[in-house]
PDB file of C-alpha atoms in Angstrom:
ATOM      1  CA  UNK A   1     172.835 -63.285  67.625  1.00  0.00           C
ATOM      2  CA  UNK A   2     174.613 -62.322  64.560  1.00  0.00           C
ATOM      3  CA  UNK A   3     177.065 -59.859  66.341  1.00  0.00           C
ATOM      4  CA  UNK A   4     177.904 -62.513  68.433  1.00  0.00           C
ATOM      5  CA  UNK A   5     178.745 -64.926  65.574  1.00  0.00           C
ATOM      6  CA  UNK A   6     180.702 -63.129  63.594  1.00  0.00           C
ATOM      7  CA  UNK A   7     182.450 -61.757  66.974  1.00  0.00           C
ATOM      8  CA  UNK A   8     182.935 -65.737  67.821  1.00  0.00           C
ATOM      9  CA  UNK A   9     184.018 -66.310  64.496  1.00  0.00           C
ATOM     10  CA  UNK A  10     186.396 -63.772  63.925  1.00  0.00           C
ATOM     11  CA  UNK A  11     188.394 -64.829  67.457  1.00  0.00           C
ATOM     12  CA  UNK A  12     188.986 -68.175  66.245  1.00  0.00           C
ATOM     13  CA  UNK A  13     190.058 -66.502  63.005  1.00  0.00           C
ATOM     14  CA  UNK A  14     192.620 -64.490  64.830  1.00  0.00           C
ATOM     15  CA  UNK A  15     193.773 -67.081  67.076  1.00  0.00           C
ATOM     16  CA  UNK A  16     193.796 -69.562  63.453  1.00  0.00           C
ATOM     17  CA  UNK A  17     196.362 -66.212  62.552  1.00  0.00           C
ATOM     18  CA  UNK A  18     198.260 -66.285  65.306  1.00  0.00           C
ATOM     19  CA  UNK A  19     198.974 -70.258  65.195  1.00  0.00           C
ATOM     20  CA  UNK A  20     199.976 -70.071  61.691  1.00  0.00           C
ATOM     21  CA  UNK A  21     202.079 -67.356  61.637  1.00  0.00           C
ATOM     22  CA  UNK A  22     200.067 -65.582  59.408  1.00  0.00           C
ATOM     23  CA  UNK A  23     201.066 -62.053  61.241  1.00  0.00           C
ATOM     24  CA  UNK A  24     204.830 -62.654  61.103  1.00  0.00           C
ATOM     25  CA  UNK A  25     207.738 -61.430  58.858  1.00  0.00           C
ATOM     26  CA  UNK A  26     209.441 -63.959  56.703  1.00  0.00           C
ATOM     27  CA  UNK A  27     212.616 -63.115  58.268  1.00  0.00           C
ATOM     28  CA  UNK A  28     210.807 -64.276  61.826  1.00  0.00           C
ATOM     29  CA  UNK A  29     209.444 -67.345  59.888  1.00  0.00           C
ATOM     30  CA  UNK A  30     213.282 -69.739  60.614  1.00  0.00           C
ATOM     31  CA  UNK A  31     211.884 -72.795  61.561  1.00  0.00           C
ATOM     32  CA  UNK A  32     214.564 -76.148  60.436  1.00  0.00           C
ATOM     33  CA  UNK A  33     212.951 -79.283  59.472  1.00  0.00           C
ATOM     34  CA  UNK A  34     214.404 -81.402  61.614  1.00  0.00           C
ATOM     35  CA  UNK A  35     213.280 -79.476  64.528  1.00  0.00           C
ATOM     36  CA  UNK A  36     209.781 -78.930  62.805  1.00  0.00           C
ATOM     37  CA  UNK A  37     208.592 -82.566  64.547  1.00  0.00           C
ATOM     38  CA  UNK A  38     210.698 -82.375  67.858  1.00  0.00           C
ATOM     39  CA  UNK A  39     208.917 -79.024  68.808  1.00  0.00           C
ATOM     40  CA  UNK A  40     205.009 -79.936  68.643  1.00  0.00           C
ATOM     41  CA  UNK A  41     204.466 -77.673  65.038  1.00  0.00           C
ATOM     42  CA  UNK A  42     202.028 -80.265  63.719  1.00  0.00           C
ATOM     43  CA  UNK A  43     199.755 -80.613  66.652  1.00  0.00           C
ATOM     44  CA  UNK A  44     199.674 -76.308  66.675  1.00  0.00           C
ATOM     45  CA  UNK A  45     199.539 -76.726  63.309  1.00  0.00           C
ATOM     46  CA  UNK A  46     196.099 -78.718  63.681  1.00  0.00           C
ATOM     47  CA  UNK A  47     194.907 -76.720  66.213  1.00  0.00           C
ATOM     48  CA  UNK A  48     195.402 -73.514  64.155  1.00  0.00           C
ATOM     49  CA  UNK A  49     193.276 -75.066  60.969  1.00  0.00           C
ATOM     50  CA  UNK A  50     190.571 -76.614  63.009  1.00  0.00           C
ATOM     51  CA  UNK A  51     190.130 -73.189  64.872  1.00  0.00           C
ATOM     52  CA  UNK A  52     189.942 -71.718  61.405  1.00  0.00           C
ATOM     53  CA  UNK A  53     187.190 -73.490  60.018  1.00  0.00           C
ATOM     54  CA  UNK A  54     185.297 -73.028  63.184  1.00  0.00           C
ATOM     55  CA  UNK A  55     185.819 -69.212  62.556  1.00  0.00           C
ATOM     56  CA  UNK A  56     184.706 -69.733  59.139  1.00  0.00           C
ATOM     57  CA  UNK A  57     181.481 -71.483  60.109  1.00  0.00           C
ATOM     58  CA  UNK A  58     180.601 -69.004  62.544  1.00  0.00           C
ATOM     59  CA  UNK A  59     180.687 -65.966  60.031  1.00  0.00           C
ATOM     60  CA  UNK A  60     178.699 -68.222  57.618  1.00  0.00           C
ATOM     61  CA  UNK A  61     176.275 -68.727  60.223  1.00  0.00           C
ATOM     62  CA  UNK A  62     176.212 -65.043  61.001  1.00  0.00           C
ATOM     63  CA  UNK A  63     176.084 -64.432  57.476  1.00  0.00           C
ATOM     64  CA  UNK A  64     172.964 -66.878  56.930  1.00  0.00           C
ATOM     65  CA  UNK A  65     171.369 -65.331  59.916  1.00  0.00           C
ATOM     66  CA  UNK A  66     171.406 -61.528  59.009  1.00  0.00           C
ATOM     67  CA  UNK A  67     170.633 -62.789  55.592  1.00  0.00           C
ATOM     68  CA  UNK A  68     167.601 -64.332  56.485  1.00  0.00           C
ATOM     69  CA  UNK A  69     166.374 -61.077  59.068  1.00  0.00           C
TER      70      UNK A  69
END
């Protein structure tokens, strides 16, 4: 059970990373503001925070189980 949450939690994590663009360079970071609403950022955007704090309740619920055993 706990392997499983923390597994669970640290794929939504990752995919909260990937989203973001927490694993790029700054130079691939070029993103204009006027295009930043044309292109659909804010709905990834959402996506890649509420994925996040999934993540992060999973490895608290990991966490909370192994402490407990």
């Amino acid at each position: 059970m706990v392997k499983i949450c923390f597994i669970i939690g640290a794929i939504f994590i990752l995919i909260s990373g990937i989203l973001i663009g927490a694993f790029q360079t700054p130079e691939q970071q070029r993103v204009v503001k006027d295009d930043f609403f044309k292109l659909g950022h804010l709905n990834k955007d959402l996506f890649s925070i509420w994925s996040g704090v999934i993540g992060i309740f999973f490895i608290c619920i990991g966490g909370l189980v192994y402490y407990i055993n």
